[in-house]
Tab-separated table of N, CA and C in Angstrom:
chain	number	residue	atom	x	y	z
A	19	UNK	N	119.150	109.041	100.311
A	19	UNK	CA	118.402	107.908	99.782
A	19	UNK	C	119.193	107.327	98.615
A	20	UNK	N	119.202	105.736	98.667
A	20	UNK	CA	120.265	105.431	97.528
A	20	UNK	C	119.273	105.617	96.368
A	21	UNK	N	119.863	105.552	95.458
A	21	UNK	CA	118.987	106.005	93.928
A	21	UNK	C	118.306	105.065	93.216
A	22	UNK	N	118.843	103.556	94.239
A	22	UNK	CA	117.662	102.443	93.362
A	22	UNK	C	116.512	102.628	94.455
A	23	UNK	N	116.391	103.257	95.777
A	23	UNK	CA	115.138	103.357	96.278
A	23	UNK	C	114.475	104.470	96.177
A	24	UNK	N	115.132	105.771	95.665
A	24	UNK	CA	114.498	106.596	94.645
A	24	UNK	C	113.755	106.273	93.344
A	25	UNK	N	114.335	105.710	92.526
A	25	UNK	CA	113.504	104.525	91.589
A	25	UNK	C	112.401	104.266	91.829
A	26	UNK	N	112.452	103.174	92.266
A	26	UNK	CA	111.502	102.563	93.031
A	26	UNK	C	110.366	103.456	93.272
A	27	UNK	N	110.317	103.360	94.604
A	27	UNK	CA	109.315	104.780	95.147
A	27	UNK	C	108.669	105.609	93.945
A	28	UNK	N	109.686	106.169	92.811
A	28	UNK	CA	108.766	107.257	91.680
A	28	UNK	C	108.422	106.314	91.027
A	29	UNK	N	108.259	104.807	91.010
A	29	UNK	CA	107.817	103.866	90.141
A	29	UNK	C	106.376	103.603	90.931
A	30	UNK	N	106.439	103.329	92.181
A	30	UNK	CA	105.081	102.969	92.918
A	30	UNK	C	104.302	104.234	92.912
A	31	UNK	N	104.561	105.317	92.785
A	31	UNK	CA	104.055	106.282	92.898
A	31	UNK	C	103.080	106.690	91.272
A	32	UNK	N	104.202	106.180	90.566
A	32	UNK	CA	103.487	106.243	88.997
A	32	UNK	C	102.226	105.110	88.941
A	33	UNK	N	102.615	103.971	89.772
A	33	UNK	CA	101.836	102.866	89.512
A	33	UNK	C	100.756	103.136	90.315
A	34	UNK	N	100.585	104.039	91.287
A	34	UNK	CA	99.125	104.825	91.969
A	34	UNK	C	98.724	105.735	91.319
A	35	UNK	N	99.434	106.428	90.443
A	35	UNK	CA	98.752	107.061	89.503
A	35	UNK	C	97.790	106.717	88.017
A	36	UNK	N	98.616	105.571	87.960
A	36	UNK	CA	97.879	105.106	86.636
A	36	UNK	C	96.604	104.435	87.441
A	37	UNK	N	96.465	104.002	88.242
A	37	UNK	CA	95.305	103.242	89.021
A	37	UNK	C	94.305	104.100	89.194
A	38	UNK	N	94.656	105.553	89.367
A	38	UNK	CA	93.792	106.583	89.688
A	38	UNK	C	93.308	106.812	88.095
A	39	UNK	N	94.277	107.162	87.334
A	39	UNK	CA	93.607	107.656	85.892
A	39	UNK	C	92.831	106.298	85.023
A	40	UNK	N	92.711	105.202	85.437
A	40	UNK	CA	92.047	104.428	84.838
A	40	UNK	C	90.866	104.535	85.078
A	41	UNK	N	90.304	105.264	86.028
A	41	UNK	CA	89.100	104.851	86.450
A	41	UNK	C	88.330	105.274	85.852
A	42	UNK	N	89.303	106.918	85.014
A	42	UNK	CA	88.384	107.385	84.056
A	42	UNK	C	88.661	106.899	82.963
A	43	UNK	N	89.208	106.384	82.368
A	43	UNK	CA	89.476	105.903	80.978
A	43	UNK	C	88.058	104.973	80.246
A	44	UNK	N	87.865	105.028	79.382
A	44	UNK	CA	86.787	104.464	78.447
A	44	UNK	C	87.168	102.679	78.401
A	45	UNK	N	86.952	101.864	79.467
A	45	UNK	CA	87.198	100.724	79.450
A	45	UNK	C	86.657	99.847	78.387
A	46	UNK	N	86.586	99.992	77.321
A	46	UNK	CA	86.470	99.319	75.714
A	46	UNK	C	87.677	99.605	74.933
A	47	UNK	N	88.252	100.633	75.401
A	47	UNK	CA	89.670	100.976	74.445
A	47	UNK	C	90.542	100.511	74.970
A	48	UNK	N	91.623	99.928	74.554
A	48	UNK	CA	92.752	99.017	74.843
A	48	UNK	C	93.962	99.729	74.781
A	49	UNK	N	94.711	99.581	76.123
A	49	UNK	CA	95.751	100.345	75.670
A	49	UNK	C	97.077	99.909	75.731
A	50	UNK	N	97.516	99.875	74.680
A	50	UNK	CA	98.640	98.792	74.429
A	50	UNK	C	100.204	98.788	73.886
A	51	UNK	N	100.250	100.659	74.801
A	51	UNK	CA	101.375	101.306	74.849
A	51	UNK	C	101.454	102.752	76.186
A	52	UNK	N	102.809	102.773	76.367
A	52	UNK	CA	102.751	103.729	77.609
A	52	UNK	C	104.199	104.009	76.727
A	53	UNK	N	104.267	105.867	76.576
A	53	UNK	CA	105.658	106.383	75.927
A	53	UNK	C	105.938	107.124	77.396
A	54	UNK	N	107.450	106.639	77.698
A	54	UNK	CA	107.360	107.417	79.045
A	54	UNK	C	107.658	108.721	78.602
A	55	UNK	N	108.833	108.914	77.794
A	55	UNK	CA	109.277	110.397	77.171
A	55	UNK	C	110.216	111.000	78.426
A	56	UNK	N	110.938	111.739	78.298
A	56	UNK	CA	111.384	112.673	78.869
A	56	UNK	C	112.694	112.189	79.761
A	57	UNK	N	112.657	110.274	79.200
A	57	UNK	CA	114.084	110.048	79.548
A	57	UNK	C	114.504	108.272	79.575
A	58	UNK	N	114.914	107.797	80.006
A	58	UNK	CA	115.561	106.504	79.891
A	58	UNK	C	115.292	105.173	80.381
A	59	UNK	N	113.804	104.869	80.132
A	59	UNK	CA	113.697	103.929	80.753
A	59	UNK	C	113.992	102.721	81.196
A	60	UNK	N	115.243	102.368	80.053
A	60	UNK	CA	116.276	101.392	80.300
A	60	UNK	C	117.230	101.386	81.864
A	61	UNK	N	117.520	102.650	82.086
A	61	UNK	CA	118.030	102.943	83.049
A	61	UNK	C	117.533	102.422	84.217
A	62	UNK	N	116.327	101.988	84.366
A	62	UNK	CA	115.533	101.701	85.790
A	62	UNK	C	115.330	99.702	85.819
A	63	UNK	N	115.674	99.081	86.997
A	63	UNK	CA	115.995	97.459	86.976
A	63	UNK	C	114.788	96.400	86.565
A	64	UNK	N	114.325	95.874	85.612
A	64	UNK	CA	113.811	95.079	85.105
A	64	UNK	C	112.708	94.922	86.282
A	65	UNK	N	113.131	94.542	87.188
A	65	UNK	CA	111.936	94.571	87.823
A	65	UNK	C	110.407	95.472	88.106
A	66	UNK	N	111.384	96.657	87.641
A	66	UNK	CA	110.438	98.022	88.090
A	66	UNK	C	109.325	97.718	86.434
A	67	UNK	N	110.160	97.718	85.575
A	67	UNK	CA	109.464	97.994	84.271
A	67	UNK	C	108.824	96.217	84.259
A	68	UNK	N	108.516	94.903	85.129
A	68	UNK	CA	107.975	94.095	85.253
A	68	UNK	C	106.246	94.727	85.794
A	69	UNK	N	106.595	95.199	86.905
A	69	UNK	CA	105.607	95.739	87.935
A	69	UNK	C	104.443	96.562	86.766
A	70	UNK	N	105.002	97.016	86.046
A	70	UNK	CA	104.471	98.606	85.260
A	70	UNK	C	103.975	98.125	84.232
A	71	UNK	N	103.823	95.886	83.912
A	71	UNK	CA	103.558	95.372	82.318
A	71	UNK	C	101.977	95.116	83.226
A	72	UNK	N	100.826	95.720	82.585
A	72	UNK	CA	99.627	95.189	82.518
A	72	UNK	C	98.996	94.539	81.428
């Protein structure tokens, strides 16, 4: 698998996850930061980190 469709894929996969954990979240609190941590998010193509701006 080339490594920008590795990307990708762990990006849609994050973006079904956050969809899942919102449901519990306290929808009055605003959240108006995501720290990814644990590595480089520069590294991944503008587009991906477009998809991931709510």
């Amino acid at each position: 698998m080339r490594e920008s469709a590795f990307v990708n894929r762990y990006f849609e996969s994050l973006l079904k996850e956050f969809e899942t954990v919102t449901q519990y979240l306290d929808k009055s609190r605003l959240v108006s930061q995501i720290h990814w941590g644990g590595g480089t998010p520069n590294y991944c193509a503008h587009e991906v980190h477009t998809k991931s701006e709510w």
